[in-house]
Amino acid sequence: MKGSSRRLIRAVFLAGIAAGGALLLLFIYLPFSPEEIETWDSSPVLLDNRGEPFFAALSKSSEWSIPIPLSEMGKWIPLAAVEVEDRRFRDHMGIDLISVFRALLQNIRSGRVVSGASTITSQLIRLSHPRPRTIQTKLIEFAAAVKAEKVFSKDRILELYLNRAPFGGNIRGVQAAALMYFSKSAAELSLAEAALLVGMLKGPSLYRPDRNPEMSRGRRDFTLSLLAERGIITGLQFHRAMKELLPKERRSLPSKAWHFALSILDENREGGMIQTTLDTRVQELLERTLAASLAALPAEITAAGIVMENKTGAILAYCGNGRLGTELPGSWVDCARSPRSPGSALKPFAYLAAFERGTHTPSTLMADTPLAFSGNAPRNFDMTYRGPVPLRTALADSLNVPAVRILRAAGPELVLDLLRNAGFRTLSKPTGYYGDSLILGGGEVTLLQMAEAYCMLANLGIRRSPVFLRDKNLPERRITSEGAAFLIADILKDTGRLLPVQGKRIEREKGWFAFKTGTSYGYRDAWTAAYNPKFTVIIWMGDPSGKPHGELVGIHAAAPVIVEILRSLPETGWYEPPPGVETRAVCALSGAPPSPVCPSTRTEYALAGISSPAPCQLHVSRDGEVKIVWPAELEDYALRRALEFRTGREAAIVSPLPGSKYFLTPFGGDQKTALKAEGATPPVYWFVGGKFIGKQEGTVPLFWILEKGTHSVSLVDSRGKTATSRITVESIAKDPAESPGQAPLLLTPADRNESPPPGLQKVPALSR
């Protein structure tokens, strides 16, 4: 043996002894933390209710990292990684002594470090605790690797290494790499794709296929050749893999249901797989339907929607902005969490409170007249009054005056408390702030709150908070009785009210759903809330800037979306009357239990032991005849709109009422009032200021566009009878948007320019 060779061997031997001694000392005294190896910042990945990923976010370290078990990495990646990176991985105890002595020999012979004898275990240590690349660092890593082998199994070490290894840029781990380079999971990778990723372990940035395709291909082919030479793969597998193309660019991780995802990630930025309640099929249905409905509307108008499962409170679909991705102004805003005026959508809760108190039932006769509030009253959406109407009709048709009467009868404090308990947390002002406008759109609520509250109605009085995370059980509590909530559902169920929207009557109970629309003051918000025993669906449309648009009417803008969604969801049955709901005979006119003199009766629901048993007070017997004694609020108005049409009396204009004062609202568009008369025989010819307006052939009224000024409204009927009404139309100078509680009123002659009762000035003129 030559002297130089002996000296080289002696140097390697001495270096080995020195390194071994150093390793022994480090092994004894080096602190070791298994948690440091098993813990790092990973990406939160949201899974839908079927376990499929639909959204991933950067980790706290701004990396894409999705740890998975070794069993989910497929066949080729673990196999190729061991063959290329550490062939004797399964045999050594953290240090490959053969590789160490070979590396010492190579390094001493070359006079510099050309081989590090790294093992997969030592590389895992380096990834867990990066240090400057020195001989001392290498010894520390070897000592820690030996300790790691005593704590973790081989499979666990390989799993941790492949999850922590970098793959170019901010990609960490084989799962993120597989998704971003190949748009598939690690388990689905082909042999060639797995070889490419394993080849990148040598130099993640150097062998990136999107930046250095030739070097990446060369490294992949080397890995495949190595596997073929060692008999790991067959010649056929080798040749097929060599022909596969490289990815040309990095892909993106899934990013669906963006606002739903942010709702979770705003509160939970920890990494890992997060099980959510999202049903991606329902989400796609919601987004597709909203996009279709917005196509015909101005670009400034957007929409938001929620589909909620009643039984669990699970949010199945959540779209905060139907314009998301269009780059239009405000398209990124999550409108589902933005407080907006609900219009008439809160009316059912006032009726619910009245049912609970027992003062009203669905058959109770209501007065839709302007004379009940000292000459002040909110107008209905169609700007007419209907006189005596059953409560069922008043709520189903969203009449404003009966709603205000119900609010006052049930008690504003009680109604506001019910609304808050149902989930409307933004209604935080005292009762006096809202006044009568509380259930006509005078406050502000969010879409998410609306979903929670209507889900309570759907659950017949049980409130369940909206849930975004699967298996997250939130406390529930009963807000109102089953019976009262059932009465609301029975009134709001649709068998024909949406005929203009859906084009057909719903005849089968399993297709029924309850719904309520809402249009805020000034056409700024259009709502529709709907539910059946299984689902609650809420849709809002509006301009994020708060500007008015004539298209924003709940029944026309938002309701068609509801119909399309509920048609596409599984059909459910309908509610059976719960215990406590009874069917009783009531007077056909008053809706109260019949007295002996009531001429006819019908049946209607009531709450046993709660609904008032007081008999009908309208029908009385006088001089052997049954007569009707109208209540004060109907005496001067409803009698003039009696069912019989007596042509022998004088003609009288009942709309607009003589001496009425109208205020033009600043939201734009034509504002009309109905032209109606009693005692006139059709055809009726109408004039305003002496100018002919039109001919009324039947009982359907004409409408006249209001103009500022004082006007004389007159008519002539087919028998030559005439009538005249003088009214005043004024405009409002101040923009009501500056004061959400303020809104215009229709003032009648009885007002005589006196101040209205407290709170009444806040009643919106238009609400449906």
Coordinates of C-alpha atoms in Angstrom, one line a residue, residues 92-434:
H92 CA -29.8 2.7 9.5
M93 CA -30.5 4.4 12.8
G94 CA -30.4 8.0 11.5
I95 CA -26.8 7.8 10.2
D96 CA -25.7 5.8 7.2
L97 CA -22.2 4.9 8.3
I98 CA -21.2 3.6 4.9
S99 CA -22.2 6.9 3.4
V100 CA -20.4 8.8 6.2
F101 CA -17.0 7.1 5.6
R102 CA -17.4 7.4 1.9
A103 CA -18.2 11.1 2.3
L104 CA -15.2 11.6 4.6
L105 CA -12.9 9.9 2.0
Q106 CA -14.3 12.0 -0.8
N107 CA -14.0 15.2 1.2
I108 CA -10.5 14.6 2.4
R109 CA -9.3 13.6 -1.0
S110 CA -10.8 16.7 -2.7
G111 CA -9.9 19.1 0.1
R112 CA -13.4 20.4 0.3
V113 CA -16.9 19.3 1.2
V114 CA -18.4 17.4 -1.8
S115 CA -20.6 15.0 0.0
G116 CA -22.7 15.4 3.2
A117 CA -23.8 11.8 3.7
S118 CA -27.3 13.1 4.6
T119 CA -30.1 10.8 5.4
I120 CA -33.8 11.4 5.1
T121 CA -33.8 11.6 8.9
S122 CA -31.0 14.2 9.1
Q123 CA -32.7 16.2 6.3
L124 CA -35.9 16.2 8.3
I125 CA -33.9 17.7 11.2
R126 CA -32.5 20.4 8.9
L127 CA -35.9 21.3 7.7
S128 CA -37.2 21.5 11.2
H129 CA -34.3 23.7 12.5
P130 CA -32.4 25.4 9.7
R131 CA -28.8 26.2 10.7
P132 CA -25.7 27.5 8.8
R133 CA -24.1 24.7 6.7
T134 CA -21.0 23.8 8.7
I135 CA -19.3 20.6 9.9
Q136 CA -20.6 21.4 13.4
T137 CA -24.1 21.7 12.0
K138 CA -23.8 18.4 10.3
L139 CA -22.7 16.7 13.5
I140 CA -25.7 18.3 15.4
E141 CA -28.1 17.1 12.7
F142 CA -26.6 13.5 12.9
A143 CA -27.0 13.4 16.6
A144 CA -30.6 14.7 16.4
A145 CA -31.3 12.2 13.7
V146 CA -30.3 9.3 16.0
K147 CA -32.5 10.7 18.7
A148 CA -35.4 11.1 16.2
E149 CA -35.1 7.5 15.1
K150 CA -35.6 6.4 18.8
V151 CA -38.8 8.5 19.0
F152 CA -40.4 8.1 15.6
S153 CA -41.1 5.2 13.3
K154 CA -39.5 5.0 9.9
D155 CA -42.9 5.6 8.2
R156 CA -43.5 8.6 10.4
I157 CA -40.1 10.1 9.6
L158 CA -40.6 9.6 5.9
E159 CA -44.1 11.1 6.2
L160 CA -42.8 14.2 8.0
Y161 CA -39.9 14.6 5.6
L162 CA -42.2 14.5 2.5
N163 CA -44.6 16.9 4.1
R164 CA -41.9 19.4 5.1
A165 CA -39.7 19.2 2.0
P166 CA -39.7 22.4 -0.2
F167 CA -40.8 22.1 -3.9
G168 CA -40.0 25.5 -5.3
G169 CA -41.2 29.0 -4.4
N170 CA -43.5 28.9 -1.4
I171 CA -44.7 25.3 -2.0
R172 CA -43.9 22.9 0.9
G173 CA -44.8 19.2 0.9
V174 CA -45.8 16.7 -1.7
Q175 CA -49.6 17.3 -1.5
A176 CA -49.3 21.0 -2.2
A177 CA -46.7 20.3 -4.9
A178 CA -49.0 17.7 -6.6
L179 CA -52.0 20.1 -6.5
M180 CA -50.1 23.1 -7.8
Y181 CA -48.0 21.4 -10.5
F182 CA -50.5 18.7 -11.6
S183 CA -53.9 19.7 -10.2
K184 CA -54.3 16.3 -8.5
S185 CA -53.5 14.8 -5.2
A186 CA -50.3 13.1 -4.4
A187 CA -52.0 9.7 -4.4
E188 CA -53.2 10.3 -8.0
L189 CA -49.7 11.1 -9.4
S190 CA -48.3 9.0 -12.2
L191 CA -44.8 7.4 -12.1
A192 CA -43.4 10.3 -14.2
E193 CA -45.1 13.0 -12.1
A194 CA -43.8 11.4 -8.9
A195 CA -40.3 11.1 -10.3
L196 CA -40.4 14.8 -11.2
L197 CA -41.3 15.8 -7.7
V198 CA -38.7 13.5 -6.1
G199 CA -36.1 14.9 -8.4
M200 CA -36.9 18.4 -7.1
L201 CA -35.8 17.3 -3.6
K202 CA -32.2 17.8 -4.9
G203 CA -32.8 21.4 -5.7
P204 CA -36.3 22.8 -5.4
S205 CA -35.6 26.0 -7.2
L206 CA -33.1 24.6 -9.7
Y207 CA -35.4 21.9 -10.9
R208 CA -38.7 23.8 -11.1
P209 CA -40.6 22.6 -14.2
D210 CA -42.3 26.0 -14.8
R211 CA -39.0 27.9 -14.8
N212 CA -36.2 25.4 -15.8
P213 CA -38.0 22.8 -17.9
E214 CA -34.9 21.3 -19.4
M215 CA -33.1 20.8 -16.1
S216 CA -36.3 19.5 -14.5
R217 CA -36.7 17.0 -17.3
G218 CA -33.1 15.9 -17.0
R219 CA -33.5 15.4 -13.3
R220 CA -36.8 13.5 -13.7
D221 CA -35.3 11.2 -16.4
F222 CA -32.3 10.5 -14.1
T223 CA -34.7 9.5 -11.4
L224 CA -36.6 7.2 -13.7
S225 CA -33.3 5.6 -15.0
L226 CA -32.2 5.0 -11.5
L227 CA -35.5 3.2 -10.7
A228 CA -35.2 1.1 -13.8
E229 CA -31.6 0.1 -13.2
R230 CA -32.4 -1.1 -9.7
G231 CA -35.4 -3.1 -11.0
I232 CA -38.0 -1.0 -9.2
I233 CA -39.9 -0.3 -12.4
T234 CA -40.1 -2.3 -15.6
G235 CA -38.8 -1.3 -19.0
L236 CA -42.3 -0.6 -20.3
Q237 CA -43.1 1.6 -17.3
F238 CA -39.8 3.4 -17.8
H239 CA -40.4 4.2 -21.5
R240 CA -44.0 5.3 -20.9
A241 CA -42.9 7.6 -18.1
M242 CA -40.2 9.1 -20.2
K243 CA -42.7 10.2 -22.8
E244 CA -44.9 12.2 -20.4
L245 CA -45.0 16.0 -20.8
L246 CA -43.9 18.4 -18.0
P247 CA -46.3 20.9 -16.5
K248 CA -45.8 24.3 -18.1
E249 CA -47.0 26.4 -15.2
R250 CA -48.0 26.4 -11.6
R251 CA -51.7 26.0 -11.0
S252 CA -53.8 27.5 -8.2
L253 CA -55.2 25.6 -5.3
P254 CA -59.1 25.5 -5.1
S255 CA -60.7 28.8 -4.2
K256 CA -64.5 28.3 -4.3
A257 CA -67.1 29.9 -2.1
W258 CA -64.8 32.8 -1.3
H259 CA -67.0 34.7 1.2
F260 CA -68.0 31.4 2.9
A261 CA -64.3 30.6 3.3
L262 CA -63.4 34.0 4.7
S263 CA -66.2 33.7 7.2
I264 CA -64.4 30.7 8.7
L265 CA -60.8 31.9 8.2
D266 CA -61.4 35.2 9.8
E267 CA -61.9 33.3 13.1
N268 CA -59.7 30.3 12.4
R269 CA -56.4 30.7 10.7
E270 CA -54.9 27.5 12.0
G271 CA -53.7 25.1 9.3
G272 CA -55.0 21.6 8.6
M273 CA -58.1 20.1 7.2
I274 CA -61.2 22.0 8.3
Q275 CA -64.6 20.2 7.9
T276 CA -67.3 22.6 6.9
T277 CA -71.0 22.5 6.3
L278 CA -70.8 23.7 2.6
D279 CA -72.6 21.7 0.0
T280 CA -70.7 22.6 -3.1
R281 CA -73.7 21.5 -5.3
V282 CA -76.0 23.9 -3.5
Q283 CA -73.3 26.5 -3.6
E284 CA -73.0 26.2 -7.4
L285 CA -76.8 26.3 -7.7
L286 CA -76.9 29.5 -5.6
E287 CA -74.1 31.2 -7.5
R288 CA -75.4 30.2 -10.9
T289 CA -78.9 31.4 -10.1
L290 CA -77.8 34.7 -8.7
A291 CA -75.5 35.3 -11.8
A292 CA -78.4 34.6 -14.1
S293 CA -80.8 37.0 -12.2
L294 CA -78.2 39.8 -12.2
A295 CA -77.5 39.5 -16.0
A296 CA -80.6 41.6 -16.8
L297 CA -80.0 44.2 -14.0
P298 CA -77.8 47.3 -13.9
A299 CA -74.1 46.5 -13.1
E300 CA -74.4 48.5 -9.9
I301 CA -76.9 46.0 -8.5
T302 CA -75.5 42.9 -6.9
A303 CA -77.0 40.1 -4.9
A304 CA -76.3 37.9 -1.9
G305 CA -77.9 34.7 -0.7
I306 CA -77.8 32.0 1.9
V307 CA -79.2 28.4 2.0
M308 CA -79.5 27.0 5.5
E309 CA -80.4 23.6 6.8
N310 CA -83.1 24.0 9.5
K311 CA -82.4 20.9 11.5
T312 CA -78.8 21.7 12.2
G313 CA -78.4 25.4 11.4
A314 CA -75.7 24.3 8.8
I315 CA -75.0 26.9 6.1
L316 CA -75.2 24.8 2.9
A317 CA -74.5 27.7 0.6
Y318 CA -73.3 31.3 1.1
C319 CA -72.7 33.9 -1.6
G320 CA -71.8 37.3 -0.2
N321 CA -71.7 39.0 -3.6
G322 CA -73.1 37.8 -6.9
R323 CA -70.7 40.1 -8.8
L324 CA -67.6 38.6 -7.2
G325 CA -64.8 38.2 -9.8
T326 CA -66.3 40.8 -12.2
E327 CA -63.9 43.5 -11.0
L328 CA -66.9 45.9 -10.7
P329 CA -66.7 48.5 -7.9
G330 CA -67.8 46.9 -4.6
S331 CA -67.8 43.3 -6.1
W332 CA -65.5 42.1 -3.3
V333 CA -67.8 43.3 -0.5
D334 CA -69.5 40.6 1.6
C335 CA -73.0 42.0 1.4
A336 CA -74.4 39.1 3.6
R337 CA -72.8 40.8 6.6
S338 CA -73.6 44.4 5.7
P339 CA -76.5 45.9 7.6
R340 CA -79.4 47.0 5.3
S341 CA -83.0 48.0 5.6
P342 CA -85.2 44.9 5.6
G343 CA -88.3 46.6 4.2
S344 CA -91.4 44.5 5.2
A345 CA -89.4 41.3 5.8
L346 CA -89.8 41.7 9.6
K347 CA -93.6 42.0 9.6
P348 CA -94.2 38.3 10.4
F349 CA -92.4 38.7 13.7
A350 CA -94.9 41.3 14.9
Y351 CA -97.8 39.0 14.0
L352 CA -96.0 36.2 15.8
A353 CA -95.9 38.3 18.9
A354 CA -99.6 39.0 18.6
F355 CA -100.4 35.3 18.2
E356 CA -98.4 34.6 21.3
R357 CA -100.3 37.1 23.3
G358 CA -103.6 35.7 22.2
T359 CA -105.0 39.0 21.0
H360 CA -105.1 38.0 17.3
T361 CA -105.6 34.9 15.1
P362 CA -105.3 34.4 11.4
S363 CA -109.0 35.2 11.0
T364 CA -109.0 38.4 13.0
L365 CA -110.6 41.3 11.1
M366 CA -108.0 44.1 10.5
A367 CA -108.6 47.7 9.4
D368 CA -106.5 48.8 6.4
T369 CA -107.6 52.5 6.7
P370 CA -105.8 55.8 7.0
L371 CA -108.0 57.2 9.7
A372 CA -106.8 55.3 12.7
F373 CA -103.8 57.5 13.6
S374 CA -105.3 60.9 13.8
G375 CA -105.2 61.2 10.0
N376 CA -101.7 59.8 9.6
A377 CA -100.9 56.4 8.1
P378 CA -98.3 54.7 6.1
R379 CA -99.3 53.9 2.5
N380 CA -99.3 50.4 1.1
F381 CA -97.0 49.4 -1.7
D382 CA -99.8 49.9 -4.3
M383 CA -100.8 53.2 -2.6
T384 CA -104.4 52.0 -1.9
Y385 CA -106.3 51.0 1.2
R386 CA -108.5 48.0 1.4
G387 CA -110.7 48.7 4.4
P388 CA -111.7 45.6 6.4
V389 CA -109.4 42.6 5.7
P390 CA -108.7 39.3 7.5
L391 CA -105.3 39.2 9.3
R392 CA -104.3 36.3 7.0
T393 CA -104.7 38.5 4.0
A394 CA -103.1 41.5 5.7
L395 CA -99.9 39.6 6.3
A396 CA -99.8 37.6 3.1
D397 CA -100.3 40.8 1.1
S398 CA -97.9 42.7 3.3
L399 CA -100.3 45.6 4.1
N400 CA -98.6 48.3 6.1
V401 CA -101.5 49.8 8.2
P402 CA -102.5 46.4 9.7
A403 CA -98.9 45.7 10.4
V404 CA -98.6 48.9 12.4
R405 CA -101.8 48.1 14.2
I406 CA -100.4 44.7 15.1
L407 CA -97.2 46.2 16.3
R408 CA -99.1 48.5 18.7
A409 CA -101.4 45.8 19.8
A410 CA -98.6 43.3 20.6
G411 CA -96.5 46.0 22.1
P412 CA -93.4 47.5 20.4
E413 CA -91.1 46.5 23.3
L414 CA -92.3 42.9 23.1
V415 CA -91.9 42.8 19.3
L416 CA -88.4 44.4 19.5
D417 CA -87.4 41.9 22.2
L418 CA -88.6 39.0 20.0
L419 CA -86.7 40.3 17.0
R420 CA -83.5 40.5 19.1
N421 CA -84.0 37.0 20.5
A422 CA -84.6 35.7 16.9
G423 CA -81.1 36.9 15.9
F424 CA -81.4 40.5 14.8
R425 CA -78.5 41.8 16.9
T426 CA -78.1 45.1 14.9
L427 CA -81.5 46.3 16.2
S428 CA -79.8 47.8 19.2
K429 CA -81.5 51.1 19.5
P430 CA -84.3 51.7 22.1
T431 CA -87.9 51.2 21.0
G432 CA -88.6 54.9 20.7
Y433 CA -85.9 55.3 18.1
Y434 CA -87.8 53.0 15.7

